[in-house]
Tab-separated table of C-alpha atoms and ligand atoms in Angstrom:
chain	number	residue	atom	x	y	z
A	888	MET	CA	0.000	0.000	0.000
A	889	ASN	CA	1.448	3.406	-0.937
A	890	GLU	CA	1.657	6.268	1.596
A	891	ILE	CA	-1.387	8.028	0.178
A	892	ALA	CA	-3.507	4.861	0.306
A	893	LYS	CA	-2.376	4.364	3.935
A	894	LEU	CA	-3.391	7.929	4.795
A	895	VAL	CA	-6.824	7.529	3.208
A	896	ALA	CA	-7.289	4.226	5.079
A	897	LYS	CA	-6.328	5.909	8.360
A	898	LEU	CA	-8.826	8.737	7.792
A	899	ARG	CA	-11.507	6.233	6.862
A	900	ASP	CA	-10.918	4.330	10.109
A	901	THR	CA	-11.244	7.614	11.978
A	902	PHE	CA	-14.475	8.455	10.208
A	903	ASP	CA	-15.912	4.965	10.693
A	904	SER	CA	-15.163	5.153	14.418
A	905	GLY	CA	-17.565	8.102	14.689
A	906	HIS	CA	-14.766	10.403	15.909
A	907	THR	CA	-15.620	13.306	13.559
A	908	ARG	CA	-19.377	13.299	14.116
A	909	PRO	CA	-19.862	15.038	17.495
A	910	HIS	CA	-20.476	18.751	17.174
A	911	ALA	CA	-17.956	19.307	19.964
A	912	TRP	CA	-15.171	17.820	17.800
A	913	ARG	CA	-16.227	19.826	14.744
A	914	LYS	CA	-16.314	23.097	16.701
A	915	GLN	CA	-13.006	22.424	18.398
A	916	GLN	CA	-11.376	21.778	15.007
A	917	LEU	CA	-12.895	24.940	13.536
A	918	LYS	CA	-11.520	26.912	16.480
A	919	GLN	CA	-8.151	25.272	15.882
A	920	MET	CA	-8.275	26.454	12.291
A	921	LYS	CA	-8.959	29.972	13.522
A	922	ALA	CA	-5.907	29.666	15.798
A	923	LEU	CA	-3.884	28.414	12.817
A	924	LEU	CA	-4.900	31.509	10.837
A	925	ARG	CA	-4.207	33.868	13.744
A	926	GLU	CA	-0.917	32.430	14.935
A	927	GLY	CA	0.249	31.404	11.476
A	928	GLU	CA	-0.556	34.784	9.911
A	929	ASP	CA	3.064	35.893	9.548
A	930	GLU	CA	4.203	32.552	8.119
A	931	LEU	CA	1.327	32.461	5.622
A	932	ALA	CA	1.764	36.143	4.667
A	933	ARG	CA	5.487	35.558	3.998
A	934	ALA	CA	4.674	32.532	1.852
A	935	LEU	CA	2.031	34.433	-0.135
A	936	GLN	CA	4.479	37.275	-0.646
A	937	GLU	CA	7.051	34.810	-1.950
A	938	ASP	CA	4.656	32.960	-4.267
A	939	LEU	CA	2.537	35.825	-5.573
A	940	GLY	CA	4.008	39.088	-4.283
A	941	LYS	CA	0.793	39.602	-2.295
A	942	ALA	CA	0.783	42.573	0.057
A	943	PRO	CA	0.307	41.251	3.631
A	944	ILE	CA	-2.840	43.333	4.174
A	945	GLU	CA	-4.321	42.003	0.919
A	946	ALA	CA	-3.452	38.441	1.968
A	947	TRP	CA	-5.152	39.017	5.297
A	948	ALA	CA	-8.273	40.656	3.814
A	949	THR	CA	-8.865	38.339	0.844
A	950	GLU	CA	-7.647	35.059	2.300
A	951	LEU	CA	-7.063	34.662	6.053
A	952	ASN	CA	-9.779	36.987	7.329
A	953	LEU	CA	-12.310	35.734	4.795
A	954	VAL	CA	-11.823	32.146	6.025
A	955	SER	CA	-11.863	33.245	9.647
A	956	ARG	CA	-15.136	35.160	9.251
A	957	GLU	CA	-16.780	32.239	7.479
A	958	ILE	CA	-15.659	29.986	10.340
A	959	ASP	CA	-17.323	32.371	12.819
A	960	HIS	CA	-20.501	32.080	10.767
A	961	MET	CA	-20.175	28.266	10.748
A	962	LEU	CA	-19.624	28.164	14.508
A	963	SER	CA	-22.726	30.257	15.135
A	964	LYS	CA	-24.900	28.235	12.733
A	965	LEU	CA	-23.526	24.702	12.926
A	966	ASP	CA	-26.068	23.380	15.430
A	967	SER	CA	-29.016	24.680	13.438
A	968	TRP	CA	-27.603	23.561	10.063
A	969	ALA	CA	-26.988	20.057	11.428
A	970	LYS	CA	-30.445	19.727	12.995
A	971	PRO	CA	-33.021	17.482	11.319
A	972	ARG	CA	-35.154	19.625	8.994
A	973	ARG	CA	-38.902	19.019	9.133
A	974	ALA	CA	-40.771	18.208	5.950
A	975	HIS	CA	-44.505	18.353	5.305
A	976	VAL	CA	-46.391	15.045	5.167
A	977	PRO	CA	-49.468	14.949	2.869
A	978	LEU	CA	-52.714	14.404	4.734
A	979	VAL	CA	-53.308	11.000	3.155
A	980	MET	CA	-50.007	9.702	4.588
A	981	GLN	CA	-50.613	10.922	8.108
A	982	PRO	CA	-50.001	10.174	10.866
A	983	ALA	CA	-46.279	10.287	10.141
A	984	LYS	CA	-43.239	12.501	10.626
A	985	ALA	CA	-40.916	13.439	7.753
A	986	ARG	CA	-37.439	14.794	8.383
A	987	ILE	CA	-34.320	15.532	6.402
A	988	ILE	CA	-31.282	14.581	8.413
A	989	PRO	CA	-27.909	16.016	7.331
A	990	GLU	CA	-25.210	13.386	7.750
A	991	PRO	CA	-21.485	13.562	7.001
A	992	LEU	CA	-20.334	11.962	3.759
A	993	GLY	CA	-17.135	10.276	4.957
A	994	VAL	CA	-13.633	11.008	3.691
A	995	VAL	CA	-13.450	13.930	1.287
A	996	LEU	CA	-10.733	15.394	-0.923
A	997	VAL	CA	-10.229	19.137	-1.520
A	998	ILE	CA	-7.963	20.026	-4.462
A	999	ALA	CA	-6.950	23.702	-4.479
A	1000	PRO	CA	-5.388	26.088	-7.018
A	1001	TRP	CA	-2.565	28.582	-6.548
A	1002	ASN	CA	-4.217	32.010	-6.863
A	1003	TYR	CA	-5.830	32.270	-3.412
A	1004	PRO	CA	-3.998	29.233	-2.109
A	1005	VAL	CA	-4.934	29.655	1.564
A	1006	GLN	CA	-8.582	30.625	1.176
A	1007	LEU	CA	-9.398	28.064	-1.512
A	1008	GLN	CA	-7.760	25.247	0.445
A	1009	LEU	CA	-8.797	25.978	4.011
A	1010	LEU	CA	-12.355	27.209	3.489
A	1011	PRO	CA	-13.656	24.020	1.832
A	1012	ILE	CA	-11.744	22.019	4.472
A	1013	ALA	CA	-13.526	24.026	7.186
A	1014	PHE	CA	-16.920	23.228	5.638
A	1015	ALA	CA	-15.993	19.541	5.360
A	1016	ILE	CA	-15.142	19.564	9.083
A	1017	ALA	CA	-18.301	21.499	10.012
A	1018	ALA	CA	-20.324	18.780	8.275
A	1019	GLY	CA	-18.473	16.054	10.238
A	1020	ASN	CA	-16.134	14.590	7.617
A	1021	ALA	CA	-12.510	13.522	7.585
A	1022	VAL	CA	-10.673	15.495	4.923
A	1023	ILE	CA	-7.509	15.593	2.827
A	1024	GLY	CA	-6.383	18.871	1.257
A	1025	LYS	CA	-4.139	19.008	-1.825
A	1026	PRO	CA	-2.655	22.487	-2.342
A	1027	SER	CA	-1.286	23.662	-5.668
A	1028	GLU	CA	2.364	23.021	-6.411
A	1029	LEU	CA	2.415	26.361	-8.245
A	1030	ALA	CA	2.344	28.207	-4.910
A	1031	PRO	CA	5.031	26.052	-3.235
A	1032	ALA	CA	5.850	28.290	-0.263
A	1033	THR	CA	2.178	28.517	0.713
A	1034	SER	CA	1.682	24.788	0.124
A	1035	GLY	CA	4.575	24.042	2.503
A	1036	ALA	CA	3.340	26.507	5.127
A	1037	MET	CA	-0.156	25.013	5.080
A	1038	ALA	CA	1.185	21.461	5.350
A	1039	ARG	CA	3.216	22.469	8.439
A	1040	LEU	CA	0.421	24.452	10.055
A	1041	VAL	CA	-2.326	21.895	9.434
A	1042	ALA	CA	-0.109	19.157	10.918
A	1043	LYS	CA	0.510	21.355	13.962
A	1044	TYR	CA	-3.003	22.649	14.634
A	1045	MET	CA	-5.469	20.108	13.279
A	1046	ASP	CA	-6.398	16.576	14.377
A	1047	PRO	CA	-3.929	14.389	12.426
A	1048	ASP	CA	-6.277	11.403	12.463
A	1049	ALA	CA	-8.920	13.319	10.516
A	1050	VAL	CA	-7.397	16.291	8.688
A	1051	ALA	CA	-4.322	16.093	6.468
A	1052	ILE	CA	-2.529	17.897	3.679
A	1053	VAL	CA	-0.886	15.998	0.827
A	1054	GLU	CA	1.528	18.180	-1.119
A	1055	GLY	CA	2.424	17.553	-4.742
A	1056	ALA	CA	1.573	18.044	-8.381
A	1057	ALA	CA	-0.226	15.985	-11.045
A	1058	GLU	CA	1.503	12.726	-10.032
A	1059	GLU	CA	0.477	12.892	-6.374
A	1060	THR	CA	-3.012	14.100	-7.317
A	1061	THR	CA	-3.381	11.164	-9.715
A	1062	THR	CA	-2.439	8.781	-6.889
A	1063	LEU	CA	-4.973	10.486	-4.630
A	1064	LEU	CA	-7.663	10.317	-7.300
A	1065	ALA	CA	-7.197	6.550	-7.603
A	1066	GLU	CA	-8.555	6.241	-4.059
A	1067	ARG	CA	-12.239	6.137	-3.272
A	1068	PHE	CA	-13.484	9.359	-1.691
A	1069	ASP	CA	-17.010	10.251	-0.662
A	1070	HIS	CA	-16.789	13.686	-2.245
A	1071	ILE	CA	-14.204	15.546	-4.302
A	1072	PHE	CA	-14.139	19.325	-4.185
A	1073	TYR	CA	-11.969	20.767	-6.947
A	1074	THR	CA	-11.098	24.408	-7.643
A	1075	GLY	CA	-9.104	25.222	-10.772
A	1076	GLY	CA	-9.263	25.194	-14.544
A	1077	PRO	CA	-11.704	23.220	-16.739
A	1078	ASN	CA	-9.132	20.854	-18.265
A	1079	VAL	CA	-8.017	19.336	-14.973
A	1080	ALA	CA	-11.679	19.420	-13.875
A	1081	ARG	CA	-12.407	16.911	-16.621
A	1082	ILE	CA	-9.574	14.651	-15.375
A	1083	VAL	CA	-10.939	14.901	-11.823
A	1084	MET	CA	-14.480	14.099	-12.897
A	1085	GLU	CA	-13.351	11.117	-14.942
A	1086	ALA	CA	-11.409	9.713	-11.993
A	1087	ALA	CA	-14.384	10.348	-9.696
A	1088	ALA	CA	-16.706	8.521	-12.086
A	1089	LYS	CA	-14.816	5.261	-11.479
A	1090	HIS	CA	-16.012	5.309	-7.869
A	1091	LEU	CA	-19.269	7.181	-8.557
A	1092	THR	CA	-17.917	9.886	-6.280
A	1093	PRO	CA	-19.848	13.169	-6.437
A	1094	VAL	CA	-17.845	16.260	-7.323
A	1095	THR	CA	-18.037	19.980	-6.803
A	1096	LEU	CA	-16.174	21.850	-9.537
A	1097	GLU	CA	-15.308	25.486	-8.853
A	1098	LEU	CA	-13.973	26.712	-12.192
A	1099	GLY	CA	-13.495	30.020	-13.979
A	1100	GLY	CA	-14.250	31.580	-17.338
A	1101	LYS	CA	-14.560	35.020	-18.874
A	1102	SER	CA	-16.594	37.114	-16.442
A	1103	PRO	CA	-17.882	40.270	-18.155
A	1104	ALA	CA	-18.468	43.719	-16.673
A	1105	ILE	CA	-21.233	45.601	-18.457
A	1106	ILE	CA	-21.155	49.399	-18.218
A	1107	ASP	CA	-24.479	51.037	-19.048
A	1108	ARG	CA	-24.661	54.609	-20.404
A	1109	ASN	CA	-26.536	55.705	-17.282
A	1110	VAL	CA	-23.797	55.035	-14.737
A	1111	ASP	CA	-21.661	56.549	-12.008
A	1112	LEU	CA	-18.552	56.462	-14.204
A	1113	ASP	CA	-15.985	57.076	-11.505
A	1114	GLY	CA	-17.538	54.658	-8.974
A	1115	ALA	CA	-17.844	51.950	-11.625
A	1116	ALA	CA	-14.265	52.463	-12.827
A	1117	ARG	CA	-12.871	52.295	-9.273
A	1118	ARG	CA	-14.667	49.038	-8.503
A	1119	VAL	CA	-13.718	47.476	-11.825
A	1120	VAL	CA	-10.070	48.446	-11.329
A	1121	TYR	CA	-10.047	46.969	-7.822
A	1122	GLY	CA	-11.754	43.731	-8.924
A	1123	LYS	CA	-9.563	43.339	-11.977
A	1124	PHE	CA	-6.122	44.171	-10.618
A	1125	VAL	CA	-6.256	42.808	-7.066
A	1126	ASN	CA	-3.935	39.771	-6.939
A	1127	THR	CA	-2.573	41.003	-10.305
A	1128	GLY	CA	-5.707	39.897	-12.115
A	1129	GLN	CA	-5.274	36.288	-10.988
A	1130	THR	CA	-8.754	36.068	-9.489
A	1131	CYS	CA	-11.395	33.633	-10.726
A	1132	VAL	CA	-14.177	36.230	-10.349
A	1133	ALA	CA	-12.169	39.180	-11.723
A	1134	PRO	CA	-13.899	41.124	-14.497
A	1135	ASP	CA	-12.263	39.504	-17.523
A	1136	TYR	CA	-13.377	42.113	-20.071
A	1137	ILE	CA	-15.560	45.227	-20.312
A	1138	LEU	CA	-18.622	45.755	-22.483
A	1139	VAL	CA	-19.217	49.490	-22.323
A	1140	ASP	CA	-21.967	51.560	-23.896
A	1141	GLN	CA	-20.178	53.293	-26.763
A	1142	SER	CA	-21.493	56.728	-25.715
A	1143	VAL	CA	-19.446	56.595	-22.488
A	1144	GLU	CA	-16.463	54.520	-23.618
A	1145	ARG	CA	-13.908	57.347	-23.741
A	1146	PRO	CA	-14.706	58.915	-20.338
A	1147	PHE	CA	-14.944	55.457	-18.754
A	1148	VAL	CA	-11.523	54.401	-20.054
A	1149	ASP	CA	-10.067	57.719	-18.817
A	1150	ARG	CA	-11.402	56.964	-15.371
A	1151	LEU	CA	-10.028	53.416	-15.429
A	1152	VAL	CA	-6.599	54.924	-16.086
A	1153	ALA	CA	-7.035	57.598	-13.396
A	1154	ASN	CA	-8.042	55.007	-10.791
A	1155	LEU	CA	-5.139	52.742	-11.731
A	1156	LYS	CA	-2.752	55.645	-11.117
A	1157	THR	CA	-4.402	56.432	-7.789
A	1158	PHE	CA	-4.093	52.783	-6.683
A	1159	TYR	CA	-0.625	51.869	-7.914
A	1160	GLY	CA	1.062	55.182	-8.859
A	1161	ASP	CA	2.814	55.988	-12.130
A	1162	ASP	CA	5.075	52.956	-11.769
A	1163	PRO	CA	3.064	49.957	-10.504
A	1164	LYS	CA	6.283	47.899	-10.461
A	1165	ALA	CA	7.432	49.982	-7.521
A	1166	SER	CA	4.100	49.643	-5.682
A	1167	LYS	CA	4.147	47.278	-2.725
A	1168	ASP	CA	0.419	46.758	-3.350
A	1169	TYR	CA	0.849	45.335	-6.850
A	1170	GLY	CA	1.836	41.671	-7.129
A	1171	LYS	CA	3.530	39.429	-9.663
A	1172	ILE	CA	2.547	36.650	-12.038
A	1173	VAL	CA	2.686	33.234	-10.420
A	1174	ASN	CA	5.259	31.601	-12.723
A	1175	ASP	CA	7.102	31.893	-16.042
A	1176	ARG	CA	4.579	29.768	-17.907
A	1177	HIS	CA	1.678	32.042	-16.983
A	1178	PHE	CA	3.830	35.126	-17.657
A	1179	GLY	CA	4.607	33.771	-21.130
A	1180	ARG	CA	0.933	32.951	-21.690
A	1181	LEU	CA	-0.036	36.575	-20.947
A	1182	VAL	CA	2.693	37.948	-23.230
A	1183	GLY	CA	1.360	35.556	-25.888
A	1184	LEU	CA	-2.157	37.040	-25.554
A	1185	LEU	CA	-0.724	40.517	-26.165
A	1186	ASP	CA	1.566	39.348	-28.983
A	1187	ALA	CA	-1.352	37.762	-30.831
A	1188	GLY	CA	-2.839	41.246	-31.416
A	1189	GLY	CA	-6.442	41.812	-32.468
A	1190	TYR	CA	-6.701	45.196	-30.731
A	1191	GLN	CA	-6.079	48.757	-31.870
A	1192	GLU	CA	-4.675	50.518	-28.855
A	1193	THR	CA	-2.795	49.769	-25.642
A	1194	VAL	CA	-4.202	52.528	-23.438
A	1195	ILE	CA	-1.851	51.816	-20.542
A	1196	GLY	CA	0.680	49.094	-19.682
A	1197	GLY	CA	1.548	46.593	-22.401
A	1198	LYS	CA	4.292	44.029	-22.816
A	1199	ASP	CA	7.021	46.613	-23.448
A	1200	LYS	CA	6.692	47.649	-19.823
A	1201	ALA	CA	6.672	44.033	-18.586
A	1202	ASP	CA	9.724	42.469	-16.930
A	1203	ALA	CA	10.062	38.713	-17.360
A	1204	SER	CA	12.790	38.335	-14.723
A	1205	ALA	CA	10.537	39.877	-12.041
A	1206	ARG	CA	7.419	38.252	-13.555
A	1207	TYR	CA	6.025	41.770	-13.610
A	1208	MET	CA	3.104	42.391	-15.966
A	1209	PRO	CA	1.834	45.959	-15.751
A	1210	PRO	CA	-1.861	46.759	-15.457
A	1211	THR	CA	-2.838	46.811	-19.123
A	1212	ILE	CA	-5.944	48.220	-20.791
A	1213	LEU	CA	-6.710	47.430	-24.442
A	1214	ARG	CA	-9.108	49.325	-26.726
A	1215	GLY	CA	-10.556	48.513	-30.119
A	1216	VAL	CA	-10.518	44.810	-29.287
A	1217	ASP	CA	-11.791	42.414	-31.932
A	1218	PRO	CA	-14.150	39.867	-30.294
A	1219	ASN	CA	-12.186	37.198	-32.202
A	1220	ALA	CA	-8.821	38.316	-30.786
A	1221	LYS	CA	-6.901	35.663	-28.821
A	1222	VAL	CA	-7.320	37.717	-25.651
A	1223	MET	CA	-11.090	37.191	-26.025
A	1224	GLN	CA	-10.851	33.423	-26.591
A	1225	GLU	CA	-9.674	32.256	-23.166
A	1226	GLU	CA	-9.883	33.369	-19.551
A	1227	ILE	CA	-7.161	36.026	-19.193
A	1228	PHE	CA	-6.360	35.369	-15.518
A	1229	GLY	CA	-3.907	38.262	-15.402
A	1230	PRO	CA	-3.809	42.090	-15.424
A	1231	ILE	CA	-5.000	42.658	-18.999
A	1232	LEU	CA	-8.372	44.329	-19.490
A	1233	PRO	CA	-9.960	44.439	-22.974
A	1234	VAL	CA	-12.602	47.140	-23.445
A	1235	ILE	CA	-15.258	46.513	-26.083
A	1236	PRO	CA	-17.827	49.202	-26.981
A	1237	VAL	CA	-21.423	48.087	-27.594
A	1238	PRO	CA	-24.452	50.097	-28.845
A	1239	ASP	CA	-26.591	49.311	-25.784
A	1240	VAL	CA	-27.380	46.874	-22.974
A	1241	ASP	CA	-29.241	44.540	-25.351
A	1242	ALA	CA	-26.110	44.162	-27.467
A	1243	ALA	CA	-24.095	43.430	-24.301
A	1244	ILE	CA	-26.592	40.717	-23.346
A	1245	SER	CA	-26.331	39.117	-26.805
A	1246	PHE	CA	-22.527	39.230	-26.595
A	1247	VAL	CA	-22.536	37.424	-23.241
A	1248	ASN	CA	-25.118	34.862	-24.329
A	1249	ALA	CA	-23.111	33.936	-27.420
A	1250	ARG	CA	-20.361	32.602	-25.107
A	1251	GLU	CA	-19.952	30.056	-22.285
A	1252	LYS	CA	-21.759	30.858	-19.043
A	1253	PRO	CA	-19.340	32.879	-16.900
A	1254	LEU	CA	-18.506	32.395	-13.229
A	1255	SER	CA	-19.607	35.966	-12.500
A	1256	LEU	CA	-21.197	38.877	-14.272
A	1257	TYR	CA	-21.112	42.529	-13.233
A	1258	VAL	CA	-23.471	45.216	-14.374
A	1259	PHE	CA	-22.952	48.878	-13.580
A	1260	SER	CA	-25.974	51.116	-14.033
A	1261	LYS	CA	-28.067	53.691	-12.211
A	1262	ASP	CA	-31.073	52.358	-14.102
A	1263	LYS	CA	-32.622	49.496	-12.118
A	1264	SER	CA	-34.622	48.228	-15.081
A	1265	ALA	CA	-31.476	47.988	-17.245
A	1266	ALA	CA	-29.620	46.116	-14.479
A	1267	ASN	CA	-32.571	43.790	-13.915
A	1268	LYS	CA	-32.825	43.089	-17.629
A	1269	VAL	CA	-29.184	41.963	-17.641
A	1270	LEU	CA	-29.753	39.750	-14.594
A	1271	ARG	CA	-32.907	38.234	-16.080
A	1272	ARG	CA	-31.566	37.533	-19.548
A	1273	THR	CA	-28.088	36.191	-18.762
A	1274	SER	CA	-26.875	33.199	-16.770
A	1275	SER	CA	-23.756	33.247	-14.580
A	1276	GLY	CA	-22.567	31.571	-11.374
A	1277	SER	CA	-23.065	34.818	-9.458
A	1278	ALA	CA	-23.655	38.454	-10.342
A	1279	CYS	CA	-23.280	41.917	-8.831
A	1280	VAL	CA	-24.960	45.230	-9.541
A	1281	ASN	CA	-22.647	48.241	-9.233
A	1282	THR	CA	-19.838	46.283	-7.592
A	1283	ALA	CA	-17.486	43.398	-8.355
A	1284	ILE	CA	-15.868	40.336	-6.771
A	1285	ILE	CA	-16.970	41.019	-3.179
A	1286	GLN	CA	-20.082	38.844	-3.469
A	1287	LEU	CA	-17.977	35.948	-2.241
A	1288	ALA	CA	-17.462	37.650	1.115
A	1289	VAL	CA	-21.185	37.363	1.909
A	1290	PRO	CA	-21.450	33.999	3.692
A	1291	GLU	CA	-25.117	33.496	2.880
A	1292	LEU	CA	-24.580	33.838	-0.861
A	1293	PRO	CA	-23.718	30.410	-2.306
A	1294	PHE	CA	-20.575	30.642	-4.425
A	1295	GLY	CA	-20.196	28.478	-7.513
A	1296	GLY	CA	-20.416	28.323	-11.277
A	1297	VAL	CA	-22.890	27.146	-13.893
A	1298	GLY	CA	-22.186	25.294	-17.137
A	1299	GLU	CA	-18.520	25.619	-18.124
A	1300	SER	CA	-17.796	27.725	-14.993
A	1301	GLY	CA	-18.526	24.834	-12.667
A	1302	MET	CA	-21.066	22.766	-10.773
A	1303	GLY	CA	-22.108	22.871	-7.143
A	1304	ALA	CA	-21.478	25.684	-4.695
A	1305	TYR	CA	-20.332	26.507	-1.167
A	1306	HIS	CA	-20.146	29.286	1.460
A	1307	GLY	CA	-22.672	29.588	4.292
A	1308	LYS	CA	-25.296	26.882	4.688
A	1309	ARG	CA	-24.721	25.737	1.098
A	1310	GLY	CA	-21.124	24.902	2.074
A	1311	PHE	CA	-22.355	22.753	4.934
A	1312	ASP	CA	-24.871	21.018	2.653
A	1313	THR	CA	-22.235	20.406	-0.039
A	1314	PHE	CA	-20.306	18.208	2.384
A	1315	SER	CA	-23.435	16.527	3.806
A	1316	HIS	CA	-25.824	13.892	2.601
A	1317	LEU	CA	-29.363	15.116	3.195
A	1318	LYS	CA	-31.057	11.904	4.221
A	1319	SER	CA	-34.830	11.750	3.914
A	1320	VAL	CA	-36.480	9.891	6.772
A	1321	LEU	CA	-40.163	8.996	7.082
A	1322	ASP	CA	-41.303	7.782	10.464
A	1323	LYS	CA	-44.821	6.332	10.641
A	1324	PRO	CA	-46.564	4.447	13.423
A	1325	THR	CA	-47.813	0.993	12.404
A	1326	LYS	CA	-51.317	1.917	13.552
A	1327	PRO	CA	-53.739	3.007	12.191
A	1328	ASP	CA	-53.190	0.988	9.041
A	1329	PRO	CA	-56.309	0.975	6.823
A	1330	PRO	CA	-56.231	-1.923	4.340
A	1331	LEU	CA	-57.083	0.354	1.414
A	1332	LEU	CA	-53.503	0.499	0.058
A	1333	TYR	CA	-52.932	-3.252	0.030
A	1334	PRO	CA	-54.039	-5.934	-2.415
A	1335	PRO	CA	-56.278	-7.603	-3.349
A	1336	TYR	CA	-57.698	-4.570	-5.229
A	1337	LYS	CA	-61.400	-4.944	-5.747
A	1338	LYS	CA	-63.296	-2.449	-7.935
A	1339	VAL	CA	-64.754	-0.362	-5.103
A	1340	ARG	CA	-61.523	-0.326	-3.177
A	1341	GLU	CA	-59.597	0.702	-6.292
A	1342	ARG	CA	-61.935	3.628	-6.915
A	1343	LEU	CA	-61.561	4.755	-3.344
A	1344	LEU	CA	-57.796	4.357	-3.453
A	1345	ARG	CA	-57.551	6.523	-6.577
A	1346	ARG	CA	-59.641	9.223	-4.947
A	1347	VAL	CA	-57.633	9.185	-1.712
A	1348	LEU	CA	-54.241	9.214	-3.410
A	1349	LYS	CA	-55.259	12.116	-5.682
A	1350	ALA	CA	-56.417	14.239	-2.746
A	1351	ARG	CA	-54.174	17.170	-1.904
A	1352	GLY	CA	-53.182	18.289	1.564
B	466	NAD	P1	-3.643	24.772	-10.780
B	466	NAD	O1	-2.733	24.655	-11.963
B	466	NAD	O2	-3.065	25.087	-9.460
B	466	NAD	O3	-4.470	23.429	-10.720
B	466	NAD	C1	-5.446	23.200	-9.744
B	466	NAD	C2	-5.154	21.911	-9.006
B	466	NAD	O4	-5.173	20.819	-9.920
B	466	NAD	C3	-3.776	21.895	-8.342
B	466	NAD	O5	-3.907	21.405	-7.017
B	466	NAD	C4	-2.990	20.972	-9.229
B	466	NAD	O6	-1.960	20.303	-8.534
B	466	NAD	C5	-4.004	20.014	-9.733
B	466	NAD	N1	-3.616	19.404	-11.009
B	466	NAD	C6	-2.921	19.994	-12.017
B	466	NAD	N2	-2.758	19.124	-13.045
B	466	NAD	C7	-3.366	17.962	-12.677
B	466	NAD	C8	-3.557	16.702	-13.311
B	466	NAD	N3	-3.093	16.438	-14.540
B	466	NAD	N4	-4.233	15.749	-12.636
B	466	NAD	C9	-4.727	16.009	-11.410
B	466	NAD	N5	-4.574	17.189	-10.768
B	466	NAD	C10	-3.911	18.147	-11.373
B	466	NAD	O7	-4.720	25.854	-11.011
B	466	NAD	P2	-5.273	26.382	-12.361
B	466	NAD	O8	-6.019	25.306	-13.060
B	466	NAD	O9	-4.245	27.166	-13.094
B	466	NAD	O10	-6.311	27.428	-11.722
B	466	NAD	C11	-6.732	28.501	-12.419
B	466	NAD	C12	-8.195	28.302	-12.788
B	466	NAD	O11	-8.941	28.103	-11.615
B	466	NAD	C13	-8.780	29.497	-13.477
B	466	NAD	O12	-9.611	29.048	-14.516
B	466	NAD	C14	-9.623	30.116	-12.393
B	466	NAD	O13	-10.693	30.890	-12.865
B	466	NAD	C15	-10.070	28.937	-11.629
B	466	NAD	N6	-10.401	29.291	-10.260
B	466	NAD	C16	-11.664	29.142	-9.852
B	466	NAD	C17	-12.023	29.505	-8.571
B	466	NAD	C18	-13.412	29.339	-8.048
B	466	NAD	O14	-13.590	29.453	-6.848
B	466	NAD	N7	-14.403	29.071	-8.888
B	466	NAD	C19	-11.060	30.016	-7.720
B	466	NAD	C20	-9.763	30.142	-8.179
B	466	NAD	C21	-9.435	29.763	-9.455
């Protein structure tokens, strides 16, 4: 038996013993994770700085604190989420009691990506624990310092019989995926998602797939231009554009394109100064491959103007890609064919909101969609006529900090969701239980079915109530 198989077997023994089921254990482990985040803050911030050039305050706000606040929410709600949920019993089936009982799934696997390597690893693990499971986390090898820090901290703070980190790349993940899990929670790109789902199919293991895609931001003509530009710039360039819910491209009403682009540039300068490379608040691209991929998107052309930034200002040795805004972008340009996942923002003018809706609907369903407008009916039209994992009106990316909003994709941007109660349910089986006394027990339902009895039975079973 290889080491990974031994680990899975150990966690399964723990789960089968009932060790992870008591609420007291779950809460104690969640509190331990909070201690890990508090006491390990410096170690994690250093690792995130090394891997991604993240400013410590950004790391705290978008990763550590987000997980910690969700854990507080879990701790306050766990008892009520885990309680049996009553269900209505139709009159004809009474007397009886119907309940839905959440039960843990077993041993679950959480595969995380590199862009928010702490949040996207520890938050699903926290939900798995809250629901009473044993869990293995697999951080991304592309953020190696953070992967190492999490492996050390999880071993130090969490119950080693029930919570573990396995470090490694495709080879280790393939070995993990050969094991039977009771749920696999994967965050990352769609190609590996297909590998994960195929491996899961062998064991009929359910999966949650948190993927990405090209999330549009639609700018209506009736808009607070400066407010919209500031929020788009924040959402796009935080973490150097390496955010799954970042606005990928802009569809702007052509009548306000010029002033909107001017305000994008002005806000960029306010945030990161004239030389973003010197800003301690602007990060770097995760590795050379992704840096080269972004340069390739710019090299492929298909746009008329580089408003700011561009590859001439990039520095491969520092993996520095400047905030870049492109105008006159052909919808068939390479930069419009794949998720950018970096600090390049194409701006595409459209005649009106209807044209923006058609543009979005001609493509895969995005993970998020943002609409900026002072006109409620225009914003509602966009929400009604497009489909996306989540959406915001007049803001961007911060929807995932609202615990009660389930976070997940639709279509090519993923399946399943988490955060808040939905996170608890994702790692639970909702077992339906019907409990009925043996008396009274009228013979109507049972054979032999004579004519009169059959007529009566039909009438009774059709009755509502
Ligand atoms: P990645 O390269 O880190 O891969 C994700 C995970 O898959 C890693 O743990 C990696 O080790 C593993 N992996 C890689 N190759 C594998 C293989 N052949 N077999 C098995 N496992 C393998 O991350 P990525 O794919 O570059 O992530 C970026 C994507 O993730 C973007 O599309 C982004 O939008 C999406 N994303 C989505 C969310 C979300 O919450 N929906 C969050 C962050 C990122």
